[in-house]
CSV table of C-alpha atoms and ligand atoms in Angstrom, one decimal:
chain,number,residue,atom,x,y,z
A,870,MET,CA,-10.1,1.2,-8.9
A,871,GLU,CA,-8.5,-1.2,-6.5
A,872,LYS,CA,-5.2,0.0,-5.0
A,873,VAL,CA,-2.2,-2.2,-4.3
A,874,ILE,CA,0.6,-1.2,-1.9
A,875,ILE,CA,4.1,-1.8,-3.3
A,876,SER,CA,6.6,-2.2,-0.5
A,877,ALA,CA,10.2,-1.9,-1.5
A,878,ALA,CA,12.6,-3.9,0.6
A,879,LEU,CA,15.8,-2.1,-0.4
A,880,THR,CA,18.7,-3.9,1.2
A,881,GLY,CA,18.1,-6.5,4.0
A,882,ALA,CA,20.8,-7.4,6.4
A,883,VAL,CA,23.0,-9.8,4.5
A,884,THR,CA,23.4,-9.6,0.7
A,885,PRO,CA,26.8,-8.1,-0.3
A,886,LYS,CA,27.5,-5.9,-3.2
A,887,SER,CA,29.3,-8.8,-4.8
A,888,ALA,CA,25.9,-10.5,-5.3
A,889,ASN,CA,24.4,-7.3,-6.9
A,890,PRO,CA,26.3,-4.0,-7.2
A,891,SER,CA,23.1,-2.0,-7.0
A,892,ILE,CA,22.4,-3.0,-3.3
A,893,PRO,CA,22.4,0.3,-1.3
A,894,LEU,CA,24.5,0.1,1.8
A,895,THR,CA,25.1,3.6,3.2
A,896,PRO,CA,22.3,5.8,4.5
A,897,ASP,CA,22.8,8.0,1.5
A,898,GLU,CA,22.5,5.2,-1.0
A,899,ILE,CA,19.5,3.8,0.9
A,900,ALA,CA,17.8,7.2,0.8
A,901,ASP,CA,18.5,7.7,-2.9
A,902,ASP,CA,17.1,4.3,-3.7
A,903,ALA,CA,14.0,4.9,-1.5
A,904,VAL,CA,13.2,8.0,-3.5
A,905,ARG,CA,13.8,6.3,-6.8
A,906,CYS,CA,11.4,3.5,-5.7
A,907,TRP,CA,8.8,6.0,-4.6
A,908,LYS,CA,8.9,7.6,-8.0
A,909,ALA,CA,8.5,4.2,-9.6
A,910,GLY,CA,5.3,3.5,-7.6
A,911,ALA,CA,6.4,2.2,-4.2
A,912,SER,CA,4.3,3.6,-1.3
A,913,VAL,CA,6.2,1.9,1.5
A,914,VAL,CA,10.0,1.3,1.9
A,915,HIS,CA,11.2,-1.4,4.3
A,916,LEU,CA,14.6,-0.4,5.7
A,917,HIS,CA,17.6,-2.2,7.1
A,918,MET,CA,20.9,-0.5,7.8
A,919,ARG,CA,24.5,-1.7,7.2
A,920,ASP,CA,27.6,-0.8,9.1
A,921,ALA,CA,30.8,0.5,7.5
A,922,ASP,CA,31.7,-3.0,6.5
A,923,GLY,CA,28.4,-3.6,4.9
A,924,VAL,CA,27.1,-5.9,7.7
A,925,GLY,CA,23.6,-5.6,9.0
A,926,THR,CA,23.3,-3.3,12.0
A,927,MET,CA,20.6,-1.9,14.2
A,928,ASP,CA,22.5,1.4,14.8
A,929,LYS,CA,19.8,3.9,15.5
A,930,ASP,CA,21.9,6.9,14.2
A,931,ARG,CA,22.1,5.2,10.7
A,932,PHE,CA,18.4,4.6,10.7
A,933,LEU,CA,17.8,8.2,11.7
A,934,SER,CA,20.1,9.5,9.1
A,935,ALA,CA,18.6,7.6,6.2
A,936,VAL,CA,15.0,8.2,7.3
A,937,SER,CA,15.6,12.0,7.7
A,938,MET,CA,17.0,12.2,4.2
A,939,ILE,CA,14.0,10.2,2.8
A,940,ARG,CA,11.5,12.4,4.6
A,941,GLU,CA,13.0,15.5,3.3
A,942,ARG,CA,12.5,14.3,-0.3
A,943,CYS,CA,9.3,12.4,-0.4
A,944,ASP,CA,6.2,11.2,1.6
A,945,VAL,CA,6.8,7.4,1.2
A,946,VAL,CA,5.7,5.4,4.3
A,947,ILE,CA,8.7,4.3,6.4
A,948,ASN,CA,8.9,0.7,7.6
A,949,CYS,CA,11.9,-0.2,9.7
A,950,THR,CA,13.1,-3.7,10.5
A,951,THR,CA,13.5,-4.9,14.0
A,952,SER,CA,15.7,-7.9,13.0
A,953,GLY,CA,18.5,-6.4,11.1
A,954,ASP,CA,21.4,-8.0,13.1
A,955,ASN,CA,21.2,-11.4,14.7
A,956,ARG,CA,23.9,-10.4,17.2
A,957,ALA,CA,21.9,-7.5,18.6
A,958,SER,CA,20.2,-7.6,22.0
A,959,ASP,CA,16.5,-7.3,22.4
A,960,GLU,CA,16.9,-3.7,23.4
A,961,GLN,CA,19.2,-2.9,20.5
A,962,ARG,CA,16.6,-4.3,18.1
A,963,MET,CA,14.1,-1.7,19.4
A,964,ALA,CA,16.3,1.2,20.1
A,965,HIS,CA,15.7,3.0,16.8
A,966,LEU,CA,11.9,3.0,17.2
A,967,GLU,CA,11.6,6.0,19.5
A,968,PRO,CA,14.0,8.4,17.8
A,969,VAL,CA,13.0,7.4,14.2
A,970,LYS,CA,9.3,6.9,14.8
A,971,PRO,CA,8.7,4.8,11.7
A,972,GLU,CA,5.0,4.4,10.8
A,973,ILE,CA,5.5,0.7,10.5
A,974,ALA,CA,8.1,-1.8,11.8
A,975,SER,CA,8.5,-5.5,11.3
A,976,PHE,CA,7.2,-7.9,13.9
A,977,ASP,CA,8.6,-11.4,13.2
A,978,SER,CA,6.2,-13.6,15.1
A,979,GLY,CA,8.3,-16.7,15.6
A,980,SER,CA,11.7,-18.3,15.4
A,981,PHE,CA,13.1,-20.9,13.0
A,982,ASN,CA,16.3,-22.2,11.5
A,983,TRP,CA,17.1,-19.7,8.7
A,984,MET,CA,19.1,-22.2,6.6
A,985,PRO,CA,22.0,-22.3,6.5
A,986,SER,CA,22.9,-19.1,8.3
A,987,GLY,CA,21.5,-19.6,11.8
A,988,VAL,CA,18.5,-19.4,14.1
A,989,PHE,CA,16.2,-16.5,13.4
A,990,MET,CA,15.4,-15.7,17.0
A,991,ASN,CA,12.2,-14.0,18.1
A,992,SER,CA,11.5,-15.2,21.6
A,993,PRO,CA,8.1,-14.8,23.3
A,994,GLN,CA,9.8,-12.5,25.8
A,995,PHE,CA,11.1,-10.3,23.0
A,996,LEU,CA,7.9,-10.2,21.1
A,997,GLU,CA,5.9,-9.2,24.2
A,998,LYS,CA,8.3,-6.3,24.8
A,999,LEU,CA,8.3,-5.4,21.1
A,1000,ALA,CA,4.5,-5.4,20.8
A,1001,GLY,CA,4.2,-3.2,23.9
A,1002,ARG,CA,6.9,-0.8,22.7
A,1003,MET,CA,5.3,-0.4,19.3
A,1004,ARG,CA,1.9,0.1,20.7
A,1005,GLY,CA,3.2,2.7,23.1
A,1006,LEU,CA,5.0,4.6,20.3
A,1007,GLY,CA,2.1,4.3,17.8
A,1008,VAL,CA,4.3,2.2,15.4
A,1009,LYS,CA,2.2,-0.3,13.4
A,1010,PRO,CA,3.5,-3.9,13.4
A,1011,GLU,CA,4.0,-5.5,10.1
A,1012,ILE,CA,3.5,-9.1,11.2
A,1013,GLU,CA,6.1,-11.0,9.2
A,1014,VAL,CA,5.0,-14.6,8.7
A,1015,PHE,CA,7.4,-17.3,7.5
A,1016,ASP,CA,5.2,-20.3,8.2
A,1017,SER,CA,1.7,-21.1,9.5
A,1018,GLY,CA,2.5,-21.3,13.2
A,1019,MET,CA,3.5,-17.7,13.2
A,1020,ILE,CA,0.0,-16.6,12.5
A,1021,GLY,CA,-1.1,-18.3,15.7
A,1022,VAL,CA,1.7,-16.5,17.6
A,1023,ALA,CA,0.5,-13.2,16.3
A,1024,GLY,CA,-3.0,-14.1,17.2
A,1025,TYR,CA,-1.9,-14.5,20.8
A,1026,TYR,CA,-0.7,-10.9,21.0
A,1027,ILE,CA,-3.8,-9.6,19.2
A,1028,LYS,CA,-5.9,-11.5,21.8
A,1029,LYS,CA,-3.8,-10.0,24.6
A,1030,GLY,CA,-4.5,-6.5,23.3
A,1031,LEU,CA,-0.8,-5.8,22.5
A,1032,ILE,CA,-1.5,-5.6,18.8
A,1033,THR,CA,-4.6,-3.5,18.2
A,1034,GLY,CA,-6.5,-2.3,15.1
A,1035,ASN,CA,-6.7,-4.2,11.9
A,1036,PRO,CA,-3.6,-6.4,11.8
A,1037,HIS,CA,-1.3,-6.2,8.8
A,1038,TYR,CA,0.6,-9.3,7.7
A,1039,GLN,CA,3.6,-9.8,5.4
A,1040,LEU,CA,3.8,-13.4,4.1
A,1041,CYS,CA,7.5,-14.1,3.5
A,1042,LEU,CA,7.8,-17.2,1.4
A,1043,GLY,CA,10.8,-19.2,0.2
A,1044,VAL,CA,13.3,-19.1,3.0
A,1045,LEU,CA,14.7,-22.6,3.6
A,1046,GLY,CA,13.3,-23.3,7.1
A,1047,GLY,CA,10.1,-21.5,6.5
A,1048,ALA,CA,7.2,-22.1,4.1
A,1049,ASP,CA,8.3,-22.7,0.5
A,1050,ALA,CA,7.3,-20.0,-2.1
A,1051,THR,CA,4.4,-21.8,-3.8
A,1052,VAL,CA,1.0,-20.5,-4.7
A,1053,GLU,CA,-0.5,-23.4,-2.6
A,1054,ASN,CA,1.3,-22.2,0.5
A,1055,LEU,CA,0.2,-18.6,-0.2
A,1056,LEU,CA,-3.5,-19.7,-0.4
A,1057,TYR,CA,-3.2,-21.8,2.7
A,1058,LEU,CA,-1.6,-19.0,4.8
A,1059,ARG,CA,-3.9,-16.3,3.5
A,1060,ARG,CA,-6.9,-18.4,4.5
A,1061,MET,CA,-5.6,-18.4,8.1
A,1062,LEU,CA,-5.5,-14.6,8.4
A,1063,PRO,CA,-8.2,-12.8,10.5
A,1064,GLU,CA,-11.0,-11.3,8.5
A,1065,ASN,CA,-10.1,-7.7,9.4
A,1066,ALA,CA,-6.5,-8.2,8.2
A,1067,THR,CA,-4.7,-6.5,5.4
A,1068,TRP,CA,-1.9,-8.6,3.9
A,1069,SER,CA,1.1,-8.5,1.5
A,1070,ALA,CA,3.3,-11.2,0.3
A,1071,PHE,CA,6.5,-12.0,-1.6
A,1072,GLY,CA,8.6,-15.0,-2.6
A,1073,ILE,CA,12.3,-14.9,-2.6
A,1074,GLY,CA,14.5,-15.9,-5.5
A,1075,LYS,CA,12.7,-17.9,-8.2
A,1076,GLY,CA,9.5,-17.7,-6.1
A,1077,HIS,CA,9.3,-14.0,-6.7
A,1078,LEU,CA,7.2,-13.9,-9.9
A,1079,PRO,CA,4.6,-16.6,-9.1
A,1080,ILE,CA,3.9,-15.1,-5.7
A,1081,LEU,CA,3.8,-11.6,-7.1
A,1082,TYR,CA,1.2,-12.5,-9.7
A,1083,ALA,CA,-0.8,-14.7,-7.4
A,1084,THR,CA,-0.9,-12.1,-4.7
A,1085,ILE,CA,-2.2,-9.4,-7.1
A,1086,ALA,CA,-4.8,-11.8,-8.3
A,1087,LEU,CA,-5.9,-12.6,-4.7
A,1088,GLY,CA,-6.2,-8.9,-3.7
A,1089,GLY,CA,-3.1,-8.7,-1.6
A,1090,HIS,CA,-0.4,-6.1,-1.5
A,1091,VAL,CA,3.1,-6.8,-2.7
A,1092,ARG,CA,6.7,-6.5,-1.6
A,1093,VAL,CA,9.7,-6.4,-4.0
A,1094,GLY,CA,13.3,-5.5,-3.7
A,1095,LEU,CA,16.9,-6.6,-3.5
A,1096,GLU,CA,16.4,-7.8,0.1
A,1097,ASP,CA,14.5,-10.7,-1.3
A,1098,ASN,CA,15.6,-11.1,-4.9
A,1099,VAL,CA,18.8,-9.9,-6.6
A,1100,TYR,CA,17.8,-11.0,-10.2
A,1101,TYR,CA,15.3,-9.3,-12.5
A,1102,ASP,CA,15.4,-12.3,-14.8
A,1103,LYS,CA,17.7,-15.4,-15.1
A,1104,GLY,CA,21.2,-14.0,-15.1
A,1105,VAL,CA,20.0,-10.4,-15.2
A,1106,PRO,CA,20.8,-8.4,-12.1
A,1107,ALA,CA,17.9,-6.4,-10.7
A,1108,THR,CA,17.8,-2.9,-9.2
A,1109,ASN,CA,15.2,-1.9,-6.6
A,1110,GLU,CA,13.8,0.6,-9.0
A,1111,SER,CA,13.4,-2.0,-11.8
A,1112,LEU,CA,11.6,-4.5,-9.5
A,1113,VAL,CA,9.2,-1.8,-8.3
A,1114,ALA,CA,8.6,-0.6,-11.9
A,1115,ARG,CA,7.8,-4.2,-12.9
A,1116,ALA,CA,5.4,-4.7,-10.0
A,1117,ALA,CA,3.6,-1.4,-10.9
A,1118,ARG,CA,3.3,-2.5,-14.5
A,1119,VAL,CA,1.9,-5.9,-13.5
A,1120,ILE,CA,-0.6,-4.2,-11.1
A,1121,ARG,CA,-1.8,-1.9,-14.0
A,1122,GLU,CA,-2.1,-4.9,-16.3
A,1123,ALA,CA,-4.4,-6.5,-13.8
A,1124,ASN,CA,-6.7,-3.4,-13.9
A,1125,LYS,CA,-5.5,-2.2,-10.5
A,1126,GLU,CA,-3.5,0.8,-9.5
A,1127,PRO,CA,-0.3,1.2,-7.3
A,1128,ALA,CA,-1.4,2.9,-4.1
A,1129,THR,CA,0.1,6.3,-3.3
A,1130,PRO,CA,1.6,6.8,0.2
A,1131,ALA,CA,-1.5,8.6,1.3
A,1132,GLU,CA,-3.7,5.8,0.0
A,1133,ALA,CA,-1.4,3.2,1.7
A,1134,ARG,CA,-1.7,5.2,5.0
A,1135,ALA,CA,-5.5,5.1,4.7
A,1136,MET,CA,-5.6,1.4,3.9
A,1137,LEU,CA,-3.2,0.5,6.8
A,1138,GLY,CA,-4.9,2.8,9.3
A,1139,LEU,CA,-1.7,4.8,9.9
A,1140,VAL,CA,-2.1,8.1,11.6
A,1141,GLU,CA,0.2,10.8,10.3
A,1142,ALA,CA,2.5,12.3,12.8
B,1220,ZN,ZN1,13.7,-7.0,6.2
């Protein structure tokens, strides 16, 4: 039976508890939620950290603390962000990779106006360093794509040999400034991916369900979680666990099966440490 990887994006860099009280902020809360999502069918967790005030931080000790707790309790694949704080320097954005050794980390292959908060900055100089660092440490890039030009940017690093193996893409739809979360855009972007690629997608906010269903129909993998979507239904607050459980149910209804972490590792070509 076809396996579908569910990635749970637990917290992101921005959303406060006031928007959804279930958003995990401390390393303990993040680890607890990661384990709950793994039990509900997630095979990957995409992690950001927050500081003591709940603001996104690239503090490597917080990453290490949360990831150590998760690894003690389950075998879920760890995917760490590299863009968890727009005030962080290039070096700070990569500082956690060596101590934490996540199997995957995000690689945002371009910059744009993330409306209305600011410029989402991923310069060519940063991406070159990041791709080299990840390759050196054996961390697989998850190429986050917010619009079509970013697929070409990623292709540049693939051609340069800085991204090797079968590339993995995360199509992130619905941010104002990037591609809108429509099924038409999903089809368009997916057609541009290299033949040997694996891919996953999500839509934020009200784009969540159309993109979830379309991605499963198209044979992609899915991402869900409070980083992208704080409502389960109109006016009904979500939890990470409830969003993962729904994705798992939809996958089974489609005659597919949520991938286990071991199956996700095999599909993504991850080598176990
Ligand atoms: Zn993220």
